[in-house]
JSON list of C-alpha atoms in Angstrom, two decimals:
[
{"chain": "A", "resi": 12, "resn": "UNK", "atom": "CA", "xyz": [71.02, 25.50, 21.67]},
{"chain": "A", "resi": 13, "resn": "UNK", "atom": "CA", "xyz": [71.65, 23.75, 18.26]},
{"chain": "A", "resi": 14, "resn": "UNK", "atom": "CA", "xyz": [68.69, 23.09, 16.16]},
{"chain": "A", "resi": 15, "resn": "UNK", "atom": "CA", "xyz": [67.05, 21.78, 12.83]},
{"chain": "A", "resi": 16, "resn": "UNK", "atom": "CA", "xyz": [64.01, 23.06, 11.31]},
{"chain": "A", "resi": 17, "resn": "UNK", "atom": "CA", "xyz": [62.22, 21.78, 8.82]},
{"chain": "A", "resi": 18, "resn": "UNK", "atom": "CA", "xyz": [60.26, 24.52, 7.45]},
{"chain": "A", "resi": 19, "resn": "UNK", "atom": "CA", "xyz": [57.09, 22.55, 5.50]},
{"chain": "A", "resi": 20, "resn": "UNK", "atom": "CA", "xyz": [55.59, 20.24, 7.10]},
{"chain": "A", "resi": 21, "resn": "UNK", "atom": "CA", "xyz": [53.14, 18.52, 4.86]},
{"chain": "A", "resi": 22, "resn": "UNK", "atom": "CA", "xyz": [54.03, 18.73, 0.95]},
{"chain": "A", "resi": 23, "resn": "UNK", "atom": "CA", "xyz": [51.62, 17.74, -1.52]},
{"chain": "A", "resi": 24, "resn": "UNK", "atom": "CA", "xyz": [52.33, 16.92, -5.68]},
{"chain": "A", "resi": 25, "resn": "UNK", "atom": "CA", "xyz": [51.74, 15.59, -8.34]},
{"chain": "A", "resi": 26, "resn": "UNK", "atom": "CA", "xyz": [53.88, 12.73, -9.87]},
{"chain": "A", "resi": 27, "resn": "UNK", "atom": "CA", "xyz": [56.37, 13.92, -12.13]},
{"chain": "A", "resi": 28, "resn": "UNK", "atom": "CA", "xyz": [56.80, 17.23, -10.46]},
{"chain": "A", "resi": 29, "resn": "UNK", "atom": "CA", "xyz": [60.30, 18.11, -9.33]},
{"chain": "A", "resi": 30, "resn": "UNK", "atom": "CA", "xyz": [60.90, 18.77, -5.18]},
{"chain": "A", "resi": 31, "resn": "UNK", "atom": "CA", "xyz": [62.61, 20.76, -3.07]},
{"chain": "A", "resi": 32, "resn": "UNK", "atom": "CA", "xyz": [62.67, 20.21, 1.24]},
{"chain": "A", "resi": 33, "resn": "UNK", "atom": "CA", "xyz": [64.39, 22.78, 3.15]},
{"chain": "A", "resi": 34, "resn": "UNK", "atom": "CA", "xyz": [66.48, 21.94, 6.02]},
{"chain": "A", "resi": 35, "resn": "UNK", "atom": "CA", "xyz": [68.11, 24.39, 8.16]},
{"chain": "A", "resi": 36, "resn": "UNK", "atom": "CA", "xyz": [70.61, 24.13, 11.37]},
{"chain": "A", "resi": 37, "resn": "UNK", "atom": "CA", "xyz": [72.22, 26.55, 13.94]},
{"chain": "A", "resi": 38, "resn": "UNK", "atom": "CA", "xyz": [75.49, 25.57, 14.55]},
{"chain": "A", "resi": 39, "resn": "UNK", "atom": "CA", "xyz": [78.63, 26.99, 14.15]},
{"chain": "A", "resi": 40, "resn": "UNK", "atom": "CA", "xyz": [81.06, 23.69, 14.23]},
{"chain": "A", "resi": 41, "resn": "UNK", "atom": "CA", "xyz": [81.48, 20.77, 12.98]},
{"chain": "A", "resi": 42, "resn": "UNK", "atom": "CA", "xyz": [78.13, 19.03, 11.82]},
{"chain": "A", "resi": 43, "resn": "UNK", "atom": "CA", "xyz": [77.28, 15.63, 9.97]},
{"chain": "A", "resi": 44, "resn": "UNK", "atom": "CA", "xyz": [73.99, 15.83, 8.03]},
{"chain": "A", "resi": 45, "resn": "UNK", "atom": "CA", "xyz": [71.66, 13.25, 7.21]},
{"chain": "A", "resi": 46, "resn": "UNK", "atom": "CA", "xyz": [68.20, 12.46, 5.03]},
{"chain": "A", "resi": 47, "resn": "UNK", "atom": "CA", "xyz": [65.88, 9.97, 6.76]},
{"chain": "A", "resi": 48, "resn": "UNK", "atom": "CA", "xyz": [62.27, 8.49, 5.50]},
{"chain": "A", "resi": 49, "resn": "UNK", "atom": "CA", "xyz": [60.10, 6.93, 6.93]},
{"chain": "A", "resi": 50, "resn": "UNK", "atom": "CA", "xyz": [57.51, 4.97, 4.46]},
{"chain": "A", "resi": 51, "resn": "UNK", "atom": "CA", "xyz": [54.24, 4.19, 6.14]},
{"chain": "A", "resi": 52, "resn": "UNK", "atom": "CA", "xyz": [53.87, 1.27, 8.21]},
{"chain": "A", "resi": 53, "resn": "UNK", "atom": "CA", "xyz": [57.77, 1.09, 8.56]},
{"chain": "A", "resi": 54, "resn": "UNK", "atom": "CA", "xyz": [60.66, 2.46, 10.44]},
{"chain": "A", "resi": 55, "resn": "UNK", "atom": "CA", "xyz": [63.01, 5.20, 9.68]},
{"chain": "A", "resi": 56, "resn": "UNK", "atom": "CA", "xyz": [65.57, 4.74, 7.02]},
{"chain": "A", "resi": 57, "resn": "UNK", "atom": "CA", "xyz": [68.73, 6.29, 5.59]},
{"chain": "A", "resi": 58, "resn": "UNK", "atom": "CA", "xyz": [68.09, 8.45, 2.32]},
{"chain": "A", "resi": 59, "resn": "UNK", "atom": "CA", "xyz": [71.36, 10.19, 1.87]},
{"chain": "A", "resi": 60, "resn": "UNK", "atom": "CA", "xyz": [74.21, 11.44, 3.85]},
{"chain": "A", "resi": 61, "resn": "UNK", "atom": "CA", "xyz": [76.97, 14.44, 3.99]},
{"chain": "A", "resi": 62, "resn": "UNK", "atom": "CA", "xyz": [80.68, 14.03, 5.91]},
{"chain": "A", "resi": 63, "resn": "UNK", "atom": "CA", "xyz": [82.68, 15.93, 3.47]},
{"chain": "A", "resi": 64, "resn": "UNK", "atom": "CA", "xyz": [83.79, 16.33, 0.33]},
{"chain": "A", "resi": 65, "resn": "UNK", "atom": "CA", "xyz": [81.34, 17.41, -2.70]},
{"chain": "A", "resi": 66, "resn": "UNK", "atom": "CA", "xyz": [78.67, 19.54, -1.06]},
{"chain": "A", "resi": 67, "resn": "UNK", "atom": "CA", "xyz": [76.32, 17.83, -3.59]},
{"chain": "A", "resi": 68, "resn": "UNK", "atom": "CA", "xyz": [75.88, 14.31, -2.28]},
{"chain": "A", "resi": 69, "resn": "UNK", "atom": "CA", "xyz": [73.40, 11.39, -4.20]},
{"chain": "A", "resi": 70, "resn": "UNK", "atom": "CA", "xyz": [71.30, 9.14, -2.11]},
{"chain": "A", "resi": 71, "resn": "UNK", "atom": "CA", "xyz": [69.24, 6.52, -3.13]},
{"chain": "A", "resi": 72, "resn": "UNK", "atom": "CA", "xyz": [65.54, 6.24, -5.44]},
{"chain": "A", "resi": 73, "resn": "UNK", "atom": "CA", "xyz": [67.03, 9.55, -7.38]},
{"chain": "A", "resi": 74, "resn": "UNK", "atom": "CA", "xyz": [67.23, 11.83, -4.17]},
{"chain": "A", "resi": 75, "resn": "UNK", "atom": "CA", "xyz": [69.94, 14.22, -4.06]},
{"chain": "A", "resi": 76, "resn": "UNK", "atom": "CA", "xyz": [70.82, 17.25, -0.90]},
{"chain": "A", "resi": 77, "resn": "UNK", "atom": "CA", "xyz": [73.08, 20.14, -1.18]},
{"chain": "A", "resi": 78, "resn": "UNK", "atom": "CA", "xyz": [75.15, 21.55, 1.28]},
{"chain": "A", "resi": 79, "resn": "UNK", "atom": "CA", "xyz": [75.66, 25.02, 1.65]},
{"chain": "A", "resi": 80, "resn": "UNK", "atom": "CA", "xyz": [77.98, 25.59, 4.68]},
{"chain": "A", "resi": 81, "resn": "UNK", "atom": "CA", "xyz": [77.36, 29.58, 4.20]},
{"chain": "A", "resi": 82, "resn": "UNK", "atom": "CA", "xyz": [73.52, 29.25, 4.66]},
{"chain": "A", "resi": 83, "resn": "UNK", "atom": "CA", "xyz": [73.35, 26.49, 6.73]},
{"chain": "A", "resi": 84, "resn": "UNK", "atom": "CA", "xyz": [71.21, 24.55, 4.82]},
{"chain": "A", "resi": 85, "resn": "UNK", "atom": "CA", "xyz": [70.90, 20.78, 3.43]},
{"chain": "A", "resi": 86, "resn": "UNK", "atom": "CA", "xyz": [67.97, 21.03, 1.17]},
{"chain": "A", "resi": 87, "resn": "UNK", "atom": "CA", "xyz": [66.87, 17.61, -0.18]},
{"chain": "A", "resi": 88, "resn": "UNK", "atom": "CA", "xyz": [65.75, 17.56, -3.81]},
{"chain": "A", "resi": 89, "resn": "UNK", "atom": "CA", "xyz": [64.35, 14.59, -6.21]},
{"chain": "A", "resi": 90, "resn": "UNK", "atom": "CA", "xyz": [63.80, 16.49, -10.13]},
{"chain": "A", "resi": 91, "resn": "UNK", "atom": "CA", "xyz": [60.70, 14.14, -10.68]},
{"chain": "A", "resi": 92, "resn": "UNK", "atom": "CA", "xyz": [58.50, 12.59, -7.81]},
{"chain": "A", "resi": 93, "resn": "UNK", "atom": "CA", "xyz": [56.44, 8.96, -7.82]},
{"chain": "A", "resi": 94, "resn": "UNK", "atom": "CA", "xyz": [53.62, 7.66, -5.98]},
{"chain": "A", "resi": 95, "resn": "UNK", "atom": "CA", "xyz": [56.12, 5.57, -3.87]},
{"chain": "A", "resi": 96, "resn": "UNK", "atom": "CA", "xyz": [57.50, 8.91, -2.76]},
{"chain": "A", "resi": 97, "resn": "UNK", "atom": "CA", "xyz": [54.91, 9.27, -0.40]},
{"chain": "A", "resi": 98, "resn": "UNK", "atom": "CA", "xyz": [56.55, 9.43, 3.07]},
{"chain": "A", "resi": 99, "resn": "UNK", "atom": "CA", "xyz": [57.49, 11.49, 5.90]},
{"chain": "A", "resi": 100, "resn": "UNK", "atom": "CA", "xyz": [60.88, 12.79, 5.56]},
{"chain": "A", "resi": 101, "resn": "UNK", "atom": "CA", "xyz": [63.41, 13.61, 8.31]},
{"chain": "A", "resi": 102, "resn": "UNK", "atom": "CA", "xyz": [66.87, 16.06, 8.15]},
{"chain": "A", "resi": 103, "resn": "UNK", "atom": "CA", "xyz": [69.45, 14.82, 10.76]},
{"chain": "A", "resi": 104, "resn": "UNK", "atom": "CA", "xyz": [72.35, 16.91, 12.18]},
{"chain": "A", "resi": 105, "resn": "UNK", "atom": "CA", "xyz": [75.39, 15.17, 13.93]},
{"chain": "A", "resi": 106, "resn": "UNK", "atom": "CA", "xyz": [76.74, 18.19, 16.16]},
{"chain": "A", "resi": 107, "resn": "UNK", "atom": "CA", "xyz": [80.23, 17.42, 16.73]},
{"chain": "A", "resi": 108, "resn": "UNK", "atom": "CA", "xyz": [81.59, 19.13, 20.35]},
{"chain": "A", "resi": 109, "resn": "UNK", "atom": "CA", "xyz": [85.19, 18.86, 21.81]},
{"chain": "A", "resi": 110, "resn": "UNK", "atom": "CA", "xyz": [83.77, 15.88, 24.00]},
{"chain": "A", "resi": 111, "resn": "UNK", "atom": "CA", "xyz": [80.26, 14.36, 22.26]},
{"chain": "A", "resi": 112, "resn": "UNK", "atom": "CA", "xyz": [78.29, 14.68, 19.57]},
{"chain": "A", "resi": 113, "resn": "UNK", "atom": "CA", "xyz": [74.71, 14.66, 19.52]},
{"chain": "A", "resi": 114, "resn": "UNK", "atom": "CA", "xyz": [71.97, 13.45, 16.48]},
{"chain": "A", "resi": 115, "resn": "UNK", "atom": "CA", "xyz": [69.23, 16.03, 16.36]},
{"chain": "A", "resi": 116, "resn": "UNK", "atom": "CA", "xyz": [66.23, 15.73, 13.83]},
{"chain": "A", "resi": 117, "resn": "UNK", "atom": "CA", "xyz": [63.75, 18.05, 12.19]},
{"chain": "A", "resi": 118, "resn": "UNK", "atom": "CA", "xyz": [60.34, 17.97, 12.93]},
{"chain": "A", "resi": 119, "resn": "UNK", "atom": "CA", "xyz": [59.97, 15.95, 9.38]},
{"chain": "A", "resi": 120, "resn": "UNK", "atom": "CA", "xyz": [58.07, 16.93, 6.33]},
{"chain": "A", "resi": 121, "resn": "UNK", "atom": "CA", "xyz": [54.93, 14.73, 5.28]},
{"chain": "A", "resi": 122, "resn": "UNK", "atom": "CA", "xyz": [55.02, 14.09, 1.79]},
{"chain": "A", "resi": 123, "resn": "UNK", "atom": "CA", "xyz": [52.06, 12.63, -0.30]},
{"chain": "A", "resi": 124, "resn": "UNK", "atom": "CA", "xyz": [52.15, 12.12, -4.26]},
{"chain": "A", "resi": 125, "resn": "UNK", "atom": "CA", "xyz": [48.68, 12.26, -6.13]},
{"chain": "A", "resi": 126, "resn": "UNK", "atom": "CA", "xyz": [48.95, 9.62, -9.03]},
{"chain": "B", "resi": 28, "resn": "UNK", "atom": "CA", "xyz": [64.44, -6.20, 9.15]},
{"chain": "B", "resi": 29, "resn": "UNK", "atom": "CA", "xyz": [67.12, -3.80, 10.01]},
{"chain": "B", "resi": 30, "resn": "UNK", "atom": "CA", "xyz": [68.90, -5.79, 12.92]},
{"chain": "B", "resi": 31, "resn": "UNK", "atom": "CA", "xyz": [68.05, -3.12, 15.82]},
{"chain": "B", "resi": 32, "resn": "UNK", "atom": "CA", "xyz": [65.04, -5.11, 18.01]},
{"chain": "B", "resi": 33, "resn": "UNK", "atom": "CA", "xyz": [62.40, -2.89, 20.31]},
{"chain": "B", "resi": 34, "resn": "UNK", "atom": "CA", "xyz": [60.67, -4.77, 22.51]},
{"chain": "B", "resi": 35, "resn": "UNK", "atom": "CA", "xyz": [57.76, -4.38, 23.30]},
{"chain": "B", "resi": 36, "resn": "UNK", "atom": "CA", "xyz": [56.11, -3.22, 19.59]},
{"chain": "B", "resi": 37, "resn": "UNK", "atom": "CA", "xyz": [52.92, -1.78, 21.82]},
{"chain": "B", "resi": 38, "resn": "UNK", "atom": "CA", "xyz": [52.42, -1.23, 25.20]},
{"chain": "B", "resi": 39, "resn": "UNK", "atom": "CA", "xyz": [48.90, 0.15, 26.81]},
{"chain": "B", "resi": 40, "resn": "UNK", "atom": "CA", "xyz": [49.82, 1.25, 30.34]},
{"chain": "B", "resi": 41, "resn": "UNK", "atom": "CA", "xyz": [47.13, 3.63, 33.26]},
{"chain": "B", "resi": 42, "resn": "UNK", "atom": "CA", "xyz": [48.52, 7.08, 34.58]},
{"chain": "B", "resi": 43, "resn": "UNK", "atom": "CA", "xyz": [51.20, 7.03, 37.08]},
{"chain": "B", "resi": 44, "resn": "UNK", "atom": "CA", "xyz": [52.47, 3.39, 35.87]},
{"chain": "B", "resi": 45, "resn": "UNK", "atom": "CA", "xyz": [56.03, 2.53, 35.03]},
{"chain": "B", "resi": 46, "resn": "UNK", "atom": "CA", "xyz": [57.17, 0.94, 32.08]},
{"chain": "B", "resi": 47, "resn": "UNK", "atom": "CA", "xyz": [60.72, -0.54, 30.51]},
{"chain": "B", "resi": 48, "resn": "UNK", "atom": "CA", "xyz": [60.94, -0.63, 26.77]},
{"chain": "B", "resi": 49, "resn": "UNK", "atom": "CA", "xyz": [64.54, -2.64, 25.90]},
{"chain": "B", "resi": 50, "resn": "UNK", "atom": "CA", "xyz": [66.22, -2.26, 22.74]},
{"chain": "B", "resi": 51, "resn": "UNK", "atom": "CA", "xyz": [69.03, -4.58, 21.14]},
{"chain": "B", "resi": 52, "resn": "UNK", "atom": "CA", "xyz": [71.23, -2.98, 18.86]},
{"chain": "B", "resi": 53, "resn": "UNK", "atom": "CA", "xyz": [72.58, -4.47, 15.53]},
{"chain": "B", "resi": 54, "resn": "UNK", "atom": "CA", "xyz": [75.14, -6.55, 16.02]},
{"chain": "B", "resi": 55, "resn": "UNK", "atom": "CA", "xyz": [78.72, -4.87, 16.32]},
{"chain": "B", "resi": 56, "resn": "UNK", "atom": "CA", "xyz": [77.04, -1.54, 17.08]},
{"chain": "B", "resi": 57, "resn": "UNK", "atom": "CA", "xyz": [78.27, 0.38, 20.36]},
{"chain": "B", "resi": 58, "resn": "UNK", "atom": "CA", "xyz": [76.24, 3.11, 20.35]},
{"chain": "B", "resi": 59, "resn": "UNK", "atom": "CA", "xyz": [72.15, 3.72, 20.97]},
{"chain": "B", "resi": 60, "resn": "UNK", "atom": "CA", "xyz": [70.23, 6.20, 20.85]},
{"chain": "B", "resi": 61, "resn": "UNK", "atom": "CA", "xyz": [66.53, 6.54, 22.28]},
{"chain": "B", "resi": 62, "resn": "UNK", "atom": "CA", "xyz": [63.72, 8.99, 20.60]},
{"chain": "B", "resi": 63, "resn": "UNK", "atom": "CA", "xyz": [60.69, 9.91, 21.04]},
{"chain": "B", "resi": 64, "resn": "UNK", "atom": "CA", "xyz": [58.14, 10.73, 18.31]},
{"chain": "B", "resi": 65, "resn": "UNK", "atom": "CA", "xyz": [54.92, 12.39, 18.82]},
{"chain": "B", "resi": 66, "resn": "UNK", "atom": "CA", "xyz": [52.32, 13.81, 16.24]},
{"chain": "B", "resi": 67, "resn": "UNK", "atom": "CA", "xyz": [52.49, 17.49, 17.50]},
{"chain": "B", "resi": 68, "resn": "UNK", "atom": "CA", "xyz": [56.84, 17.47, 18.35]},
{"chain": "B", "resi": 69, "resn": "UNK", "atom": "CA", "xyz": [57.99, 14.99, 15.35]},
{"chain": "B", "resi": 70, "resn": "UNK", "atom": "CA", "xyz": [61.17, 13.03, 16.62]},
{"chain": "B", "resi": 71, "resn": "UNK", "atom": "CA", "xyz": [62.80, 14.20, 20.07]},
{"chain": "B", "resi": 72, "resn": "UNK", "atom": "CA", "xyz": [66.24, 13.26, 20.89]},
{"chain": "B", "resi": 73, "resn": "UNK", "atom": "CA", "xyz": [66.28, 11.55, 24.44]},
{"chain": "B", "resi": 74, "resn": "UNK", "atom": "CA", "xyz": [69.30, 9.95, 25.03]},
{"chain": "B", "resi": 75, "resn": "UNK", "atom": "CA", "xyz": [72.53, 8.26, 23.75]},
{"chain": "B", "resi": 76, "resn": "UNK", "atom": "CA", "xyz": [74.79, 5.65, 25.15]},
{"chain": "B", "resi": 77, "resn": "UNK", "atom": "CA", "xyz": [78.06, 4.91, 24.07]},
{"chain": "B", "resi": 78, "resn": "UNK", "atom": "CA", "xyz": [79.90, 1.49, 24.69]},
{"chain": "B", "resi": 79, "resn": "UNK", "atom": "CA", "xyz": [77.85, 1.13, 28.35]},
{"chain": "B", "resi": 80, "resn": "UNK", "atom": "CA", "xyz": [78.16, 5.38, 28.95]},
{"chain": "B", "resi": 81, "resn": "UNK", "atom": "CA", "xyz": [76.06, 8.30, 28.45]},
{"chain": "B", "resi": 82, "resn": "UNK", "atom": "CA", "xyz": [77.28, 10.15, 25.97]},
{"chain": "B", "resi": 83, "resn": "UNK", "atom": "CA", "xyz": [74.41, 12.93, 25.35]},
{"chain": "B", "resi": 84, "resn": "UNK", "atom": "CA", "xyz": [71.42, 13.89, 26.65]},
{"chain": "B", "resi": 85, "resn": "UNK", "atom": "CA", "xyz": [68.36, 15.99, 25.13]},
{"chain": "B", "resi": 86, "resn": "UNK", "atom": "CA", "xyz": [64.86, 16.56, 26.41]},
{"chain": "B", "resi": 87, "resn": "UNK", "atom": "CA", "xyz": [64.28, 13.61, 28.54]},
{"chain": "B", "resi": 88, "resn": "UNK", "atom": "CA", "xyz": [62.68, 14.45, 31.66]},
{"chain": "B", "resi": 89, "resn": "UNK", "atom": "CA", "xyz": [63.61, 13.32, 34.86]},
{"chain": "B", "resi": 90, "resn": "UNK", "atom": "CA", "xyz": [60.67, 11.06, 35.32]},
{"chain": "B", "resi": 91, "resn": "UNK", "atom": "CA", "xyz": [62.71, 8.65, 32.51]},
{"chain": "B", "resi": 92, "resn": "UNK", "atom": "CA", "xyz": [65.76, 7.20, 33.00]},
{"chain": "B", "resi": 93, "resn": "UNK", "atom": "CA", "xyz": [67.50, 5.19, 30.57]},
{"chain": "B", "resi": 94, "resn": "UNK", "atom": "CA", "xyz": [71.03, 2.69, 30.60]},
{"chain": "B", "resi": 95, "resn": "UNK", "atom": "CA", "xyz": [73.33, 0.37, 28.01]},
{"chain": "B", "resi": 96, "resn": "UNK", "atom": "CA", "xyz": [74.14, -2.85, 29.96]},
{"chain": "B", "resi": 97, "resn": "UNK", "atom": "CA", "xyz": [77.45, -4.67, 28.85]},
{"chain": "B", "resi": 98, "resn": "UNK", "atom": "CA", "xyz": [75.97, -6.51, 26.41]},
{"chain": "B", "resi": 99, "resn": "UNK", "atom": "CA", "xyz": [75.11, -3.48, 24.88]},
{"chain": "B", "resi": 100, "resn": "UNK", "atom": "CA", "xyz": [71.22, -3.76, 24.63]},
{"chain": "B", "resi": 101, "resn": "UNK", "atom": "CA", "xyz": [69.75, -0.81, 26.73]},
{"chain": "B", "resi": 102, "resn": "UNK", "atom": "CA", "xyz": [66.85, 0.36, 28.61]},
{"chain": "B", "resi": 103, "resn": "UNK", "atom": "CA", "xyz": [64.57, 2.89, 29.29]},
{"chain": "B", "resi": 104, "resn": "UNK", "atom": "CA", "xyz": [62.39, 3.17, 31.66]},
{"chain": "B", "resi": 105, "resn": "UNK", "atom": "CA", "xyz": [59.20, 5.56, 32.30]},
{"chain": "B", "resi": 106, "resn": "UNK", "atom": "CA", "xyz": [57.77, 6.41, 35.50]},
{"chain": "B", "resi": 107, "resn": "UNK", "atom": "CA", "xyz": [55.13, 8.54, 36.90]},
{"chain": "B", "resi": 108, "resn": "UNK", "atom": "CA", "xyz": [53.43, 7.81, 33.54]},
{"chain": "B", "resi": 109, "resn": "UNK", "atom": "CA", "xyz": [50.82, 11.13, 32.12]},
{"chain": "B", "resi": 110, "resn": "UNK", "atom": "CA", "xyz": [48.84, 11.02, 29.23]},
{"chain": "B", "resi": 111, "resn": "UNK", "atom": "CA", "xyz": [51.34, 13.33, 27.22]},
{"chain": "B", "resi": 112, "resn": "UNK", "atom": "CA", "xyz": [54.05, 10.15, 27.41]},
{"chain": "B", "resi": 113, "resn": "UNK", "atom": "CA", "xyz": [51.75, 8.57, 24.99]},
{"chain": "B", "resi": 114, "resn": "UNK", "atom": "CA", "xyz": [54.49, 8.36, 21.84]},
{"chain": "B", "resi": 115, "resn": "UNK", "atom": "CA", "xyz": [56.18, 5.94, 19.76]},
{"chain": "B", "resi": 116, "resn": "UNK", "atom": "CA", "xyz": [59.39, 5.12, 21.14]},
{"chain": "B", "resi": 117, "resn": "UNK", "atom": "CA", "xyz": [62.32, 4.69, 18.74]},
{"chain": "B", "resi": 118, "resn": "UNK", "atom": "CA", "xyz": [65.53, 3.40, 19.45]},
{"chain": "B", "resi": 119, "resn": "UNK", "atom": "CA", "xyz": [68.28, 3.35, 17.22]},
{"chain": "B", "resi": 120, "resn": "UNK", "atom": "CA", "xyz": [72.00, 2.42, 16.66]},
{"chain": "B", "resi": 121, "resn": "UNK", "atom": "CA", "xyz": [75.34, 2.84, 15.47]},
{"chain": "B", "resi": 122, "resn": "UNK", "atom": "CA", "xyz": [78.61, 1.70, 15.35]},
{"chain": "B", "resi": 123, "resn": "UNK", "atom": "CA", "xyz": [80.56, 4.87, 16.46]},
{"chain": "B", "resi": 124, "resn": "UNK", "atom": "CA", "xyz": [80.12, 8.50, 17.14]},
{"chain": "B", "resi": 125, "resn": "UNK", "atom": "CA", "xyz": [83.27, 9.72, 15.43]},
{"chain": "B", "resi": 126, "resn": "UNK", "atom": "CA", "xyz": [82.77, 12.94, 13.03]},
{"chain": "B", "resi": 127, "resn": "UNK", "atom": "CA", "xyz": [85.56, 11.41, 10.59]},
{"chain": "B", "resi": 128, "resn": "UNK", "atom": "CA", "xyz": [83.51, 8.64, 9.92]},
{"chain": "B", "resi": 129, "resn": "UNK", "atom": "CA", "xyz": [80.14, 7.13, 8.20]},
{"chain": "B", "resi": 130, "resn": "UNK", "atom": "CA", "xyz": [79.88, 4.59, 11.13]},
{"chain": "B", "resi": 131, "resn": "UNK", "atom": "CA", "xyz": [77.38, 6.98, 12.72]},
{"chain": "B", "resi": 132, "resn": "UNK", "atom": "CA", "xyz": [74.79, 6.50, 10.83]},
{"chain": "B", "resi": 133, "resn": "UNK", "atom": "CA", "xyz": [72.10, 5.80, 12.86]},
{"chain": "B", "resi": 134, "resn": "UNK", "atom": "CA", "xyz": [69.70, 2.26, 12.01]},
{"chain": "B", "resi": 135, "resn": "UNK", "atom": "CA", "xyz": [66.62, 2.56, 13.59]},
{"chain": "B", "resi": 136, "resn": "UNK", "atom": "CA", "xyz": [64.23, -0.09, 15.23]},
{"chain": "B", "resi": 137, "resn": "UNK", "atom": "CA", "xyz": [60.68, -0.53, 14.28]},
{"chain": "B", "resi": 138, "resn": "UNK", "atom": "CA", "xyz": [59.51, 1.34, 17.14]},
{"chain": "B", "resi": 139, "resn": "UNK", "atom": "CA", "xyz": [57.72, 0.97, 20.78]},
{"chain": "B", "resi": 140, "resn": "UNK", "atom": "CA", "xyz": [54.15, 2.80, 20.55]},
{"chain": "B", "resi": 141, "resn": "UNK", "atom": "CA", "xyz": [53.06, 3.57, 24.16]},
{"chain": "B", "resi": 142, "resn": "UNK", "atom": "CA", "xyz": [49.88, 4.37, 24.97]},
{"chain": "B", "resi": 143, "resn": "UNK", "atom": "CA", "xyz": [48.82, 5.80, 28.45]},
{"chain": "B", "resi": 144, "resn": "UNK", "atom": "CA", "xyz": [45.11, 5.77, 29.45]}
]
């Protein structure tokens, strides 16, 4: 069955230090990705997003994810971290069959900044 | 406010109880999608509905049914209530399900937070 793991799943730093979240998916065909976060107190929200195109694909508040098709990974990365950062952070895989497609998350990484 | 409405926001139900949580999506959006997040399985893929139709189905057990009315808003509904149903409840929406296009990406609701006593 297709999945998405999320391999840490609480990620602690310091602000100004640069991060990396790994997100990996089994699935030979045709797959959407997706960054989510979800800031406490509020619901989940679009960070970033892959269809096609440039593997290397810029979201929003300096967050950037890579594709690598051959290592089926979508790592999200941000090169220096705030205090707003803090949030739990969800990879998303659209898995695209002849007749549906289905959304499938990660178990989400917890992310907390010290200021 | 990101246009998809969950009602209720909390619900405190007994053991063996049924429940309905509804969900709206944003307007001009034909698909929903229901999760279900809880602190020890993060965010489970239930169900999704398509213009009125299921169109995939994950780990929802048979106790909970779910549907997308013609007006689109949609339903799920939890019987035979246990303790381990105690979750928050997401739904969320989008406008297709195509692969060739950004349309489905998903807008989520604030959230239905269940609690079963």
């Amino acid at each position: 069955a297709q999945s998405v793991s999320q391999h840490n799943h609480h990620v602690i730093l310091s602000e100004a230090a640069s991060l990396e979240l790994g997100c990996n998916y089994s699935y030979g065909g045709t797959v959407n990705l997706f960054w989510y976060v979800q800031y406490p107190g509020q619901h989940l929200q679009l960070l970033l997003k892959y269809f096609s195109g440039d593997p290397l694909v810029k979201g929003i508040k300096g967050f950037e994810a890579e594709f690598i098709k051959s290592k089926f990974s979508f790592n999200l990365r941000k090169p220096s971290v705030q205090w707003s950062d803090t949030a739990e952070y969800f990879c998303a895989v659209n898995f695209h069959y002849s007749s549906a497609s289905k959304i499938i998350f990660g178990s989400g990484t917890r992310l907390s900044i010290r200021p | 406010d990101s246009g998809v409405t969950q009602t209720p926001k909390h619900l405190i139900t007994a053991t063996g109880q049924r429940v309905t949580l509804r969900c709206s999506p944003r307007s001009g959006d034909l698909s929903v999608y229901w999760y279900q997040q809880s602190l020890d399985q993060g965010l489970q893929f239930l169900i999704q509905y398509y213009n009125g139709e299921e169109r995939a189905k994950g780990n929802i057990l048979e106790r909970f049914s779910a549907q997308q009315f013609p007006d689109l808003h949609s339903e799920l509904n939890l019987s035979s209530l246990e303790l381990g149903d105690s979750a928050l409840y997401f739904c969320a929406s989008s406008a297709t399900v195509t692969q060739f296009s950004g349309a489905n990406v998903l807008t989520f609701g604030a959230g239905s937070r269940l609690t079963v006593l």
